[in-house]
Amino acid sequence: MQLQIHRQNIRLDQSQLEEIERRMMFALDQFDSWVVDATVYVEDVNGNKGGIDKSCRVLVNLRSGKTIKVEDIDAELMAAVARAADRLSNVVGREIEKKRAH
């Protein structure tokens, strides 16, 4: 599975990039045979104006051809990343269960 991280209007140091990668890989690792790739988009929506504006959006392409999108916004980027990763694991798991049931 390939994982790409894109950022917009936000600076990330190496440890933050590694943490985002670690969380997303942990969320998707159990579904590795079902997932083609995942792209993470992190953004500071309002720039330096502040507020609850750190966005983490994840797009996952499954081998079935379906694309799953999960997004979360928070004042703290890593909180948004953590919640998005948790939700992603749940959504991908449910989608795979549906496919297995058919």
GROMACS .gro file of C-alpha atoms in nm:
model
  102
    1MET     CA    1   0.000   0.000   0.000
    2GLN     CA    2   0.124   0.343  -0.091
    3LEU     CA    3   0.072   0.639   0.142
    4GLN     CA    4   0.120   0.999   0.034
    5ILE     CA    5   0.098   1.307   0.255
    6HIS     CA    6   0.022   1.648   0.105
    7ARG     CA    7   0.020   1.970   0.301
    8GLN     CA    8  -0.122   2.312   0.226
    9ASN     CA    9  -0.070   2.635   0.421
   10ILE     CA   10   0.090   2.442   0.706
   11ARG     CA   11   0.444   2.364   0.816
   12LEU     CA   12   0.522   2.016   0.942
   13ASP     CA   13   0.848   1.899   1.089
   14GLN     CA   14   0.984   1.550   1.031
   15SER     CA   15   0.841   1.413   1.357
   16GLN     CA   16   0.491   1.535   1.267
   17LEU     CA   17   0.516   1.377   0.921
   18GLU     CA   18   0.630   1.051   1.078
   19GLU     CA   19   0.345   1.061   1.330
   20ILE     CA   20   0.085   1.117   1.056
   21GLU     CA   21   0.232   0.827   0.857
   22ARG     CA   22   0.243   0.602   1.166
   23ARG     CA   23  -0.121   0.672   1.258
   24MET     CA   24  -0.251   0.616   0.906
   25MET     CA   25  -0.050   0.299   0.853
   26PHE     CA   26  -0.172   0.165   1.188
   27ALA     CA   27  -0.533   0.244   1.090
   28LEU     CA   28  -0.503   0.070   0.754
   29ASP     CA   29  -0.246  -0.205   0.815
   30GLN     CA   30  -0.505  -0.473   0.890
   31PHE     CA   31  -0.671  -0.399   0.554
   32ASP     CA   32  -0.348  -0.397   0.352
   33SER     CA   33  -0.467  -0.660   0.103
   34TRP     CA   34  -0.779  -0.450   0.030
   35VAL     CA   35  -0.619  -0.106   0.006
   36VAL     CA   36  -0.442   0.013  -0.309
   37ASP     CA   37  -0.330   0.352  -0.181
   38ALA     CA   38  -0.409   0.630   0.060
   39THR     CA   39  -0.356   1.003   0.031
   40VAL     CA   40  -0.357   1.232   0.333
   41TYR     CA   41  -0.419   1.603   0.292
   42VAL     CA   42  -0.339   1.828   0.589
   43GLU     CA   43  -0.423   2.194   0.574
   44ASP     CA   44  -0.445   2.508   0.781
   45VAL     CA   45  -0.770   2.637   0.632
   46ASN     CA   46  -0.752   2.991   0.774
   47GLY     CA   47  -0.375   3.031   0.756
   48ASN     CA   48  -0.234   3.232   1.045
   49LYS     CA   49  -0.575   3.368   1.152
   50GLY     CA   50  -0.614   3.090   1.410
   51GLY     CA   51  -0.927   2.907   1.513
   52ILE     CA   52  -1.057   2.555   1.465
   53ASP     CA   53  -0.912   2.523   1.120
   54LYS     CA   54  -0.661   2.238   1.098
   55SER     CA   55  -0.800   1.988   0.850
   56CYS     CA   56  -0.704   1.627   0.785
   57ARG     CA   57  -0.870   1.465   0.484
   58VAL     CA   58  -0.788   1.109   0.378
   59LEU     CA   59  -0.877   0.939   0.051
   60VAL     CA   60  -0.837   0.561   0.031
   61ASN     CA   61  -0.871   0.364  -0.290
   62LEU     CA   62  -0.981   0.004  -0.239
   63ARG     CA   63  -0.911  -0.284  -0.476
   64SER     CA   64  -1.286  -0.304  -0.537
   65GLY     CA   65  -1.266   0.035  -0.709
   66LYS     CA   66  -1.439   0.225  -0.430
   67THR     CA   67  -1.285   0.541  -0.287
   68ILE     CA   68  -1.340   0.621   0.079
   69LYS     CA   69  -1.310   0.977   0.209
   70VAL     CA   70  -1.278   1.078   0.574
   71GLU     CA   71  -1.223   1.430   0.704
   72ASP     CA   72  -1.181   1.590   1.045
   73ILE     CA   73  -1.114   1.947   1.160
   74ASP     CA   74  -0.972   2.065   1.492
   75ALA     CA   75  -0.772   2.351   1.641
   76GLU     CA   76  -0.483   2.103   1.680
   77LEU     CA   77  -0.364   1.923   1.369
   78MET     CA   78  -0.261   1.601   1.541
   79ALA     CA   79  -0.602   1.574   1.711
   80ALA     CA   80  -0.766   1.599   1.369
   81VAL     CA   81  -0.523   1.338   1.232
   82ALA     CA   82  -0.591   1.099   1.520
   83ARG     CA   83  -0.969   1.121   1.484
   84ALA     CA   84  -0.951   1.090   1.105
   85ALA     CA   85  -0.735   0.778   1.140
   86ASP     CA   86  -0.978   0.621   1.389
   87ARG     CA   87  -1.278   0.697   1.170
   88LEU     CA   88  -1.092   0.572   0.863
   89SER     CA   89  -1.026   0.236   1.022
   90ASN     CA   90  -1.395   0.201   1.111
   91VAL     CA   91  -1.524   0.307   0.769
   92VAL     CA   92  -1.283   0.086   0.574
   93GLY     CA   93  -1.362  -0.207   0.804
   94ARG     CA   94  -1.736  -0.167   0.748
   95GLU     CA   95  -1.690  -0.142   0.372
   96ILE     CA   96  -1.481  -0.459   0.362
   97GLU     CA   97  -1.737  -0.644   0.575
   98LYS     CA   98  -2.006  -0.546   0.322
   99LYS     CA   99  -1.794  -0.684   0.039
  100ARG     CA  100  -1.727  -1.008   0.229
  101ALA     CA  101  -2.098  -1.054   0.298
  102HIS     CA  102  -2.178  -1.053  -0.075
   0.00000   0.00000   0.00000
